PDB file of C-alpha atoms in Angstrom:
ATOM      1  CA  MET A   1       7.478   0.221  16.563  1.00  0.00           C
ATOM      2  CA  ARG A   2       3.944  -0.277  15.215  1.00  0.00           C
ATOM      3  CA  ILE A   3       2.461   3.125  14.447  1.00  0.00           C
ATOM      4  CA  VAL A   4      -1.303   3.320  14.102  1.00  0.00           C
ATOM      5  CA  ARG A   5      -3.433   6.258  13.020  1.00  0.00           C
ATOM      6  CA  TYR A   6      -6.855   6.255  14.604  1.00  0.00           C
ATOM      7  CA  ALA A   7      -9.816   8.370  15.681  1.00  0.00           C
ATOM      8  CA  VAL A   8     -11.541   8.807  18.998  1.00  0.00           C
ATOM      9  CA  GLY A   9     -14.676  10.918  19.069  1.00  0.00           C
ATOM     10  CA  GLY A  10     -13.963  12.116  15.553  1.00  0.00           C
ATOM     11  CA  VAL A  11     -10.465  13.385  16.439  1.00  0.00           C
ATOM     12  CA  SER A  12      -7.504  11.669  14.799  1.00  0.00           C
ATOM     13  CA  HIS A  13      -4.305  10.696  16.587  1.00  0.00           C
ATOM     14  CA  TYR A  14      -1.146   8.708  16.036  1.00  0.00           C
ATOM     15  CA  GLY A  15      -0.190   6.085  18.557  1.00  0.00           C
ATOM     16  CA  GLU A  16       1.842   2.958  19.166  1.00  0.00           C
ATOM     17  CA  LEU A  17      -0.011  -0.334  19.138  1.00  0.00           C
ATOM     18  CA  GLU A  18       1.103  -2.194  22.242  1.00  0.00           C
ATOM     19  CA  ALA A  19       1.814  -5.902  22.552  1.00  0.00           C
ATOM     20  CA  GLY A  20      -1.385  -7.893  22.438  1.00  0.00           C
ATOM     21  CA  ASP A  21      -3.048  -5.300  20.184  1.00  0.00           C
ATOM     22  CA  ALA A  22      -5.500  -4.315  22.922  1.00  0.00           C
ATOM     23  CA  ARG A  23      -4.155  -0.848  23.775  1.00  0.00           C
ATOM     24  CA  ILE A  24      -2.717   2.144  21.953  1.00  0.00           C
ATOM     25  CA  ALA A  25      -0.259   4.561  23.562  1.00  0.00           C
ATOM     26  CA  ARG A  26      -1.329   7.959  22.244  1.00  0.00           C
ATOM     27  CA  PHE A  27       1.182  10.476  20.846  1.00  0.00           C
ATOM     28  CA  GLU A  28       1.154  14.133  20.011  1.00  0.00           C
ATOM     29  CA  GLY A  29       2.394  15.132  16.557  1.00  0.00           C
ATOM     30  CA  ASP A  30       2.994  12.851  13.612  1.00  0.00           C
ATOM     31  CA  PRO A  31       5.728  10.432  12.505  1.00  0.00           C
ATOM     32  CA  PHE A  32       7.181  12.905  10.014  1.00  0.00           C
ATOM     33  CA  THR A  33       7.706  15.951  12.242  1.00  0.00           C
ATOM     34  CA  GLY A  34       8.044  14.146  15.548  1.00  0.00           C
ATOM     35  CA  LEU A  35       6.019  12.075  18.000  1.00  0.00           C
ATOM     36  CA  SER A  36       5.774  12.827  21.717  1.00  0.00           C
ATOM     37  CA  PRO A  37       4.136  10.484  24.260  1.00  0.00           C
ATOM     38  CA  THR A  38       1.085  11.969  25.959  1.00  0.00           C
ATOM     39  CA  GLY A  39       0.816   9.343  28.670  1.00  0.00           C
ATOM     40  CA  HIS A  40      -2.738   8.585  27.545  1.00  0.00           C
ATOM     41  CA  VAL A  41      -3.695   5.040  26.549  1.00  0.00           C
ATOM     42  CA  ASP A  42      -6.702   4.191  24.374  1.00  0.00           C
ATOM     43  CA  GLU A  43      -8.417   0.834  24.336  1.00  0.00           C
ATOM     44  CA  PHE A  44      -8.288  -0.608  20.830  1.00  0.00           C
ATOM     45  CA  GLY A  45     -11.954  -1.520  20.942  1.00  0.00           C
ATOM     46  CA  ASP A  46     -12.897   2.126  21.541  1.00  0.00           C
ATOM     47  CA  VAL A  47     -11.193   3.584  18.451  1.00  0.00           C
ATOM     48  CA  VAL A  48     -11.658   3.673  14.694  1.00  0.00           C
ATOM     49  CA  VAL A  49      -8.485   2.671  12.860  1.00  0.00           C
ATOM     50  CA  LEU A  50      -7.787   5.058   9.987  1.00  0.00           C
ATOM     51  CA  PRO A  51      -5.529   4.720   6.951  1.00  0.00           C
ATOM     52  CA  PRO A  52      -1.971   4.992   8.300  1.00  0.00           C
ATOM     53  CA  LEU A  53      -1.346   7.980   5.997  1.00  0.00           C
ATOM     54  CA  GLU A  54      -3.592  10.961   5.386  1.00  0.00           C
ATOM     55  CA  ARG A  55      -4.021  11.545   1.645  1.00  0.00           C
ATOM     56  CA  PRO A  56      -0.542  10.427   0.572  1.00  0.00           C
ATOM     57  CA  ARG A  57       0.989  10.492  -2.866  1.00  0.00           C
ATOM     58  CA  ILE A  58       0.997   6.870  -3.992  1.00  0.00           C
ATOM     59  CA  PHE A  59       3.585   5.505  -6.412  1.00  0.00           C
ATOM     60  CA  GLY A  60       3.139   2.049  -7.889  1.00  0.00           C
ATOM     61  CA  PHE A  61       5.493  -0.353  -9.659  1.00  0.00           C
ATOM     62  CA  ALA A  62       4.096  -2.827 -12.161  1.00  0.00           C
ATOM     63  CA  TYR A  63       5.662  -6.133 -13.222  1.00  0.00           C
ATOM     64  CA  ASN A  64       8.077  -6.312 -10.291  1.00  0.00           C
ATOM     65  CA  TYR A  65       7.667 -10.047  -9.613  1.00  0.00           C
ATOM     66  CA  ALA A  66       8.701 -12.552 -12.287  1.00  0.00           C
ATOM     67  CA  SER A  67       5.738 -14.743 -11.357  1.00  0.00           C
ATOM     68  CA  HIS A  68       3.285 -11.928 -12.091  1.00  0.00           C
ATOM     69  CA  ILE A  69       5.019 -11.120 -15.382  1.00  0.00           C
ATOM     70  CA  ASP A  70       4.600 -14.770 -16.377  1.00  0.00           C
ATOM     71  CA  GLU A  71       0.885 -14.877 -15.537  1.00  0.00           C
ATOM     72  CA  THR A  72       0.227 -11.686 -17.523  1.00  0.00           C
ATOM     73  CA  ASP A  73       2.249 -12.950 -20.522  1.00  0.00           C
ATOM     74  CA  HIS A  74       4.455  -9.825 -20.552  1.00  0.00           C
ATOM     75  CA  GLU A  75       8.187  -9.496 -20.995  1.00  0.00           C
ATOM     76  CA  VAL A  76      10.455  -8.192 -18.250  1.00  0.00           C
ATOM     77  CA  PRO A  77      10.340  -4.390 -18.624  1.00  0.00           C
ATOM     78  CA  GLU A  78      13.438  -2.591 -19.903  1.00  0.00           C
ATOM     79  CA  VAL A  79      12.835   0.168 -17.345  1.00  0.00           C
ATOM     80  CA  PRO A  80      10.740   0.176 -14.154  1.00  0.00           C
ATOM     81  CA  VAL A  81       7.051   0.613 -14.984  1.00  0.00           C
ATOM     82  CA  CYS A  82       5.679   3.289 -12.666  1.00  0.00           C
ATOM     83  CA  PHE A  83       2.238   4.759 -12.114  1.00  0.00           C
ATOM     84  CA  MET A  84       0.464   6.863  -9.504  1.00  0.00           C
ATOM     85  CA  LYS A  85      -2.787   6.541  -7.610  1.00  0.00           C
ATOM     86  CA  PRO A  86      -4.658   9.634  -6.390  1.00  0.00           C
ATOM     87  CA  SER A  87      -4.675  10.267  -2.658  1.00  0.00           C
ATOM     88  CA  THR A  88      -8.468   9.984  -2.781  1.00  0.00           C
ATOM     89  CA  ALA A  89      -8.120   6.274  -3.589  1.00  0.00           C
ATOM     90  CA  VAL A  90      -6.890   5.558  -0.053  1.00  0.00           C
ATOM     91  CA  ILE A  91      -9.024   3.720   2.484  1.00  0.00           C
ATOM     92  CA  GLY A  92      -8.093   2.085   5.770  1.00  0.00           C
ATOM     93  CA  PRO A  93      -8.638  -1.267   7.456  1.00  0.00           C
ATOM     94  CA  ASP A  94     -12.204  -2.596   7.369  1.00  0.00           C
ATOM     95  CA  GLU A  95     -13.341   0.179   5.021  1.00  0.00           C
ATOM     96  CA  ALA A  96     -15.182  -0.993   1.926  1.00  0.00           C
ATOM     97  CA  ILE A  97     -13.689  -1.342  -1.533  1.00  0.00           C
ATOM     98  CA  VAL A  98     -16.447   0.019  -3.768  1.00  0.00           C
ATOM     99  CA  TYR A  99     -17.109  -2.104  -6.841  1.00  0.00           C
ATOM    100  CA  PRO A 100     -17.932   0.385  -9.639  1.00  0.00           C
ATOM    101  CA  ALA A 101     -21.464   0.305 -11.035  1.00  0.00           C
ATOM    102  CA  ASP A 102     -20.026  -0.158 -14.538  1.00  0.00           C
ATOM    103  CA  GLY A 103     -17.211  -2.464 -13.402  1.00  0.00           C
ATOM    104  CA  GLU A 104     -16.698  -5.722 -15.249  1.00  0.00           C
ATOM    105  CA  LEU A 105     -13.400  -7.147 -14.001  1.00  0.00           C
ATOM    106  CA  ILE A 106     -11.959  -5.746 -10.767  1.00  0.00           C
ATOM    107  CA  HIS A 107      -8.824  -7.411  -9.377  1.00  0.00           C
ATOM    108  CA  PHE A 108      -7.034  -7.425  -6.017  1.00  0.00           C
ATOM    109  CA  GLU A 109      -3.238  -7.085  -5.804  1.00  0.00           C
ATOM    110  CA  GLY A 110      -1.589  -7.619  -2.426  1.00  0.00           C
ATOM    111  CA  GLU A 111       1.602  -5.592  -1.983  1.00  0.00           C
ATOM    112  CA  LEU A 112       4.260  -4.450   0.448  1.00  0.00           C
ATOM    113  CA  VAL A 113       4.110  -0.657   0.768  1.00  0.00           C
ATOM    114  CA  VAL A 114       7.062   1.570   1.648  1.00  0.00           C
ATOM    115  CA  VAL A 115       6.381   4.738   3.645  1.00  0.00           C
ATOM    116  CA  ILE A 116       8.849   7.573   3.094  1.00  0.00           C
ATOM    117  CA  GLY A 117       9.861   9.453   6.244  1.00  0.00           C
ATOM    118  CA  ARG A 118      12.114  12.247   4.961  1.00  0.00           C
ATOM    119  CA  GLU A 119      12.374  14.403   1.851  1.00  0.00           C
ATOM    120  CA  ALA A 120      14.673  12.639  -0.562  1.00  0.00           C
ATOM    121  CA  ARG A 121      16.345  13.343  -3.890  1.00  0.00           C
ATOM    122  CA  HIS A 122      19.162  11.606  -5.778  1.00  0.00           C
ATOM    123  CA  LEU A 123      19.569   8.815  -3.244  1.00  0.00           C
ATOM    124  CA  LYS A 124      22.089   6.050  -3.656  1.00  0.00           C
ATOM    125  CA  ARG A 125      20.750   2.555  -3.137  1.00  0.00           C
ATOM    126  CA  SER A 126      22.769   2.301   0.076  1.00  0.00           C
ATOM    127  CA  GLU A 127      21.139   5.468   1.437  1.00  0.00           C
ATOM    128  CA  ALA A 128      17.513   4.514   0.868  1.00  0.00           C
ATOM    129  CA  HIS A 129      16.923   2.965   4.300  1.00  0.00           C
ATOM    130  CA  GLU A 130      17.761   6.278   5.976  1.00  0.00           C
ATOM    131  CA  TYR A 131      14.744   7.898   4.327  1.00  0.00           C
ATOM    132  CA  ILE A 132      12.207   5.141   4.943  1.00  0.00           C
ATOM    133  CA  LEU A 133       9.908   5.515   7.931  1.00  0.00           C
ATOM    134  CA  GLY A 134       8.522   2.002   7.697  1.00  0.00           C
ATOM    135  CA  TYR A 135       6.239  -0.422   5.911  1.00  0.00           C
ATOM    136  CA  THR A 136       2.567  -1.274   5.673  1.00  0.00           C
ATOM    137  CA  CYS A 137       0.245  -3.543   3.691  1.00  0.00           C
ATOM    138  CA  GLY A 138      -1.487  -2.411   0.522  1.00  0.00           C
ATOM    139  CA  ASN A 139      -3.991  -3.595  -2.047  1.00  0.00           C
ATOM    140  CA  ASP A 140      -3.551  -2.184  -5.550  1.00  0.00           C
ATOM    141  CA  VAL A 141      -7.173  -2.656  -6.636  1.00  0.00           C
ATOM    142  CA  SER A 142      -7.411  -2.493 -10.425  1.00  0.00           C
ATOM    143  CA  ASP A 143     -10.160  -2.245 -13.032  1.00  0.00           C
ATOM    144  CA  ARG A 144      -8.635  -4.505 -15.677  1.00  0.00           C
ATOM    145  CA  ILE A 145     -10.963  -3.546 -18.517  1.00  0.00           C
ATOM    146  CA  VAL A 146     -10.256   0.171 -18.124  1.00  0.00           C
ATOM    147  CA  GLN A 147      -6.587  -0.472 -17.372  1.00  0.00           C
ATOM    148  CA  ARG A 148      -6.058  -2.376 -20.614  1.00  0.00           C
ATOM    149  CA  LYS A 149      -7.808   0.257 -22.695  1.00  0.00           C
ATOM    150  CA  GLU A 150      -5.763   3.043 -21.087  1.00  0.00           C
ATOM    151  CA  SER A 151      -2.495   1.123 -21.362  1.00  0.00           C
ATOM    152  CA  ALA A 152      -2.990   0.661 -25.097  1.00  0.00           C
ATOM    153  CA  PHE A 153      -2.571   4.430 -25.412  1.00  0.00           C
ATOM    154  CA  GLY A 154       0.235   4.762 -22.870  1.00  0.00           C
ATOM    155  CA  THR A 155      -1.762   6.056 -19.928  1.00  0.00           C
ATOM    156  CA  LEU A 156      -2.867   4.580 -16.609  1.00  0.00           C
ATOM    157  CA  LEU A 157      -5.123   6.453 -14.214  1.00  0.00           C
ATOM    158  CA  ILE A 158      -8.771   5.442 -13.972  1.00  0.00           C
ATOM    159  CA  GLY A 159      -7.971   1.733 -14.081  1.00  0.00           C
ATOM    160  CA  LYS A 160      -5.870   2.107 -10.925  1.00  0.00           C
ATOM    161  CA  GLY A 161      -7.058   5.307  -9.311  1.00  0.00           C
ATOM    162  CA  GLN A 162     -10.753   5.109  -8.573  1.00  0.00           C
ATOM    163  CA  ASP A 163     -11.966   5.962  -5.086  1.00  0.00           C
ATOM    164  CA  THR A 164     -11.288   3.126  -2.590  1.00  0.00           C
ATOM    165  CA  PHE A 165      -8.777   1.444  -4.943  1.00  0.00           C
ATOM    166  CA  ALA A 166      -5.846   1.865  -2.510  1.00  0.00           C
ATOM    167  CA  PRO A 167      -6.488   0.158   0.835  1.00  0.00           C
ATOM    168  CA  LEU A 168      -3.556   0.691   3.235  1.00  0.00           C
ATOM    169  CA  GLY A 169      -2.839  -0.504   6.766  1.00  0.00           C
ATOM    170  CA  PRO A 170      -3.306  -1.546   9.434  1.00  0.00           C
ATOM    171  CA  VAL A 171      -0.075  -0.099  10.880  1.00  0.00           C
ATOM    172  CA  ILE A 172       3.270   1.329   9.821  1.00  0.00           C
ATOM    173  CA  VAL A 173       6.050  -0.877  11.170  1.00  0.00           C
ATOM    174  CA  THR A 174       9.462   0.696  11.665  1.00  0.00           C
ATOM    175  CA  GLY A 175      12.798  -1.112  11.807  1.00  0.00           C
ATOM    176  CA  LEU A 176      11.587  -3.956   9.589  1.00  0.00           C
ATOM    177  CA  ASP A 177      13.859  -5.725   7.103  1.00  0.00           C
ATOM    178  CA  PRO A 178      11.806  -5.802   3.868  1.00  0.00           C
ATOM    179  CA  SER A 179      14.040  -8.208   1.991  1.00  0.00           C
ATOM    180  CA  GLY A 180      12.359 -11.526   2.783  1.00  0.00           C
ATOM    181  CA  LEU A 181       8.853 -11.053   4.154  1.00  0.00           C
ATOM    182  CA  SER A 182       6.071 -13.518   3.427  1.00  0.00           C
ATOM    183  CA  LEU A 183       3.060 -11.994   1.663  1.00  0.00           C
ATOM    184  CA  THR A 184      -0.327 -13.701   1.571  1.00  0.00           C
ATOM    185  CA  THR A 185      -3.570 -12.517   0.007  1.00  0.00           C
ATOM    186  CA  ARG A 186      -6.852 -14.229   0.800  1.00  0.00           C
ATOM    187  CA  VAL A 187     -10.318 -13.772  -0.674  1.00  0.00           C
ATOM    188  CA  ASN A 188     -13.100 -15.084   1.553  1.00  0.00           C
ATOM    189  CA  GLY A 189     -10.479 -17.027   3.493  1.00  0.00           C
ATOM    190  CA  THR A 190      -8.982 -18.778   0.459  1.00  0.00           C
ATOM    191  CA  VAL A 191      -5.302 -18.121  -0.209  1.00  0.00           C
ATOM    192  CA  MET A 192      -4.873 -16.535  -3.635  1.00  0.00           C
ATOM    193  CA  GLN A 193      -1.335 -15.143  -3.383  1.00  0.00           C
ATOM    194  CA  SER A 194       1.582 -16.562  -1.425  1.00  0.00           C
ATOM    195  CA  ALA A 195       5.050 -15.171  -2.033  1.00  0.00           C
ATOM    196  CA  SER A 196       8.105 -13.568  -0.494  1.00  0.00           C
ATOM    197  CA  THR A 197       9.413 -10.060  -0.988  1.00  0.00           C
ATOM    198  CA  ALA A 198      12.750 -11.746  -1.657  1.00  0.00           C
ATOM    199  CA  ASP A 199      11.309 -12.368  -5.126  1.00  0.00           C
ATOM    200  CA  LEU A 200      10.984  -8.670  -5.992  1.00  0.00           C
ATOM    201  CA  LEU A 201      12.895  -7.985  -9.202  1.00  0.00           C
ATOM    202  CA  LEU A 202      13.731  -4.513  -7.937  1.00  0.00           C
ATOM    203  CA  ALA A 203      14.164  -4.547  -4.167  1.00  0.00           C
ATOM    204  CA  VAL A 204      12.972  -1.751  -1.900  1.00  0.00           C
ATOM    205  CA  PRO A 205      16.265   0.225  -1.973  1.00  0.00           C
ATOM    206  CA  ASP A 206      16.274   0.072  -5.780  1.00  0.00           C
ATOM    207  CA  LEU A 207      12.721   1.415  -6.005  1.00  0.00           C
ATOM    208  CA  VAL A 208      13.346   4.292  -3.610  1.00  0.00           C
ATOM    209  CA  SER A 209      16.624   5.208  -5.296  1.00  0.00           C
ATOM    210  CA  TYR A 210      15.059   5.048  -8.764  1.00  0.00           C
ATOM    211  CA  LEU A 211      12.169   7.354  -7.938  1.00  0.00           C
ATOM    212  CA  SER A 212      14.439   9.820  -6.134  1.00  0.00           C
ATOM    213  CA  ARG A 213      16.621  10.090  -9.226  1.00  0.00           C
ATOM    214  CA  TYR A 214      13.793  11.759 -11.118  1.00  0.00           C
ATOM    215  CA  LEU A 215      11.579  13.414  -8.509  1.00  0.00           C
ATOM    216  CA  THR A 216      11.598  14.589  -4.929  1.00  0.00           C
ATOM    217  CA  LEU A 217      10.121  12.107  -2.492  1.00  0.00           C
ATOM    218  CA  LEU A 218       8.201  13.677   0.377  1.00  0.00           C
ATOM    219  CA  PRO A 219       7.450  12.568   3.933  1.00  0.00           C
ATOM    220  CA  GLY A 220       4.308  10.464   3.878  1.00  0.00           C
ATOM    221  CA  ASP A 221       4.697   9.244   0.298  1.00  0.00           C
ATOM    222  CA  ALA A 222       3.673   5.611  -0.199  1.00  0.00           C
ATOM    223  CA  ILE A 223       5.390   3.279  -2.661  1.00  0.00           C
ATOM    224  CA  MET A 224       3.573   0.114  -3.709  1.00  0.00           C
ATOM    225  CA  THR A 225       6.333  -2.327  -4.565  1.00  0.00           C
ATOM    226  CA  GLY A 226       4.470  -4.659  -6.932  1.00  0.00           C
ATOM    227  CA  THR A 227       2.338  -7.778  -6.694  1.00  0.00           C
ATOM    228  CA  PRO A 228       3.220 -11.461  -7.135  1.00  0.00           C
ATOM    229  CA  SER A 229       1.261 -14.016  -9.139  1.00  0.00           C
ATOM    230  CA  GLY A 230      -2.221 -15.055  -8.135  1.00  0.00           C
ATOM    231  CA  VAL A 231      -4.115 -11.818  -8.774  1.00  0.00           C
ATOM    232  CA  GLY A 232      -7.761 -12.338  -9.503  1.00  0.00           C
ATOM    233  CA  PRO A 233     -11.282 -10.962  -9.457  1.00  0.00           C
ATOM    234  CA  ILE A 234     -13.347  -9.704  -6.562  1.00  0.00           C
ATOM    235  CA  ARG A 235     -17.081  -9.140  -6.372  1.00  0.00           C
ATOM    236  CA  PRO A 236     -19.483  -7.376  -4.008  1.00  0.00           C
ATOM    237  CA  GLY A 237     -19.855  -9.478  -0.884  1.00  0.00           C
ATOM    238  CA  ASP A 238     -16.226 -10.638  -0.904  1.00  0.00           C
ATOM    239  CA  GLU A 239     -13.679  -9.931   1.810  1.00  0.00           C
ATOM    240  CA  VAL A 240     -10.029  -9.403   0.887  1.00  0.00           C
ATOM    241  CA  GLU A 241      -7.154  -9.847   3.321  1.00  0.00           C
ATOM    242  CA  VAL A 242      -3.541  -8.877   2.650  1.00  0.00           C
ATOM    243  CA  GLU A 243      -1.186 -10.247   5.295  1.00  0.00           C
ATOM    244  CA  ILE A 244       2.515  -9.428   5.454  1.00  0.00           C
ATOM    245  CA  GLU A 245       4.914 -10.956   7.929  1.00  0.00           C
ATOM    246  CA  GLY A 246       5.803  -8.540  10.722  1.00  0.00           C
ATOM    247  CA  ILE A 247       3.077  -6.047   9.789  1.00  0.00           C
ATOM    248  CA  GLY A 248      -0.314  -7.698  10.147  1.00  0.00           C
ATOM    249  CA  VAL A 249      -3.523  -8.123   8.190  1.00  0.00           C
ATOM    250  CA  LEU A 250      -5.236  -5.505   6.027  1.00  0.00           C
ATOM    251  CA  ARG A 251      -8.875  -6.563   5.718  1.00  0.00           C
ATOM    252  CA  ASN A 252     -11.487  -4.931   3.466  1.00  0.00           C
ATOM    253  CA  PRO A 253     -14.994  -5.936   2.398  1.00  0.00           C
ATOM    254  CA  VAL A 254     -16.188  -5.324  -1.154  1.00  0.00           C
ATOM    255  CA  VAL A 255     -19.516  -3.552  -1.708  1.00  0.00           C
ATOM    256  CA  ALA A 256     -21.456  -2.549  -4.808  1.00  0.00           C
ATOM    257  CA  GLU A 257     -21.444   1.119  -5.750  1.00  0.00           C
ATOM    258  CA  SER A 258     -24.661   2.910  -4.909  1.00  0.00           C
ATOM    259  CA  ILE A 259     -25.484   5.756  -7.282  1.00  0.00           C
TER     260      ILE A 259
END
């Protein structure tokens, strides 16, 4: 099932994107409390696709691909390196990533994103799949200059959490096996990242189980699973695409901040 969140006439709905991507079967409710078919079908060209989640908590994992660890000249972490992005960082497909007025080095990071479907605590690795609604594409946009300064003092917020720094979408796909999906990131059509989720150091069940050991996961939480090698800079005027096998393409332009 490919769940899409969208707006018609300023009113948001959840629906199922039908084969061919031309029509959306509209639902009542949401994926976390229950979806009911309405019998109404919207033409894709008549809607505005929204972020698949409305103001989610976003958890991120750093250094979760060996290739990315190598390119950053870090050692493999002794424990998972976690951070959070504010819900206000989220944007949807085709929305603009805003390049900060004082930004110097802003990077893209294409990632597989896990969407939690049920409240979860103290999960075993083997139980994780029961609490996952599905998967979407994500871009962990990062201000490297700020990130490095923050990290030197053991914090990480502004470098990762500025408005528009968490593009998500275009759909949430249910029933997907996340263990060996191809991930490709392009900037202006040029492939910058090409990897497989099989290369994750901590696989999806490990990440979900780890977080649930220390905190309660909630329906609608998003977990960014990490980025492979190939991260690099973006500038105003660029277009970034994150494509994940079985999910689709998350496309976002980059624009300069207007103050």
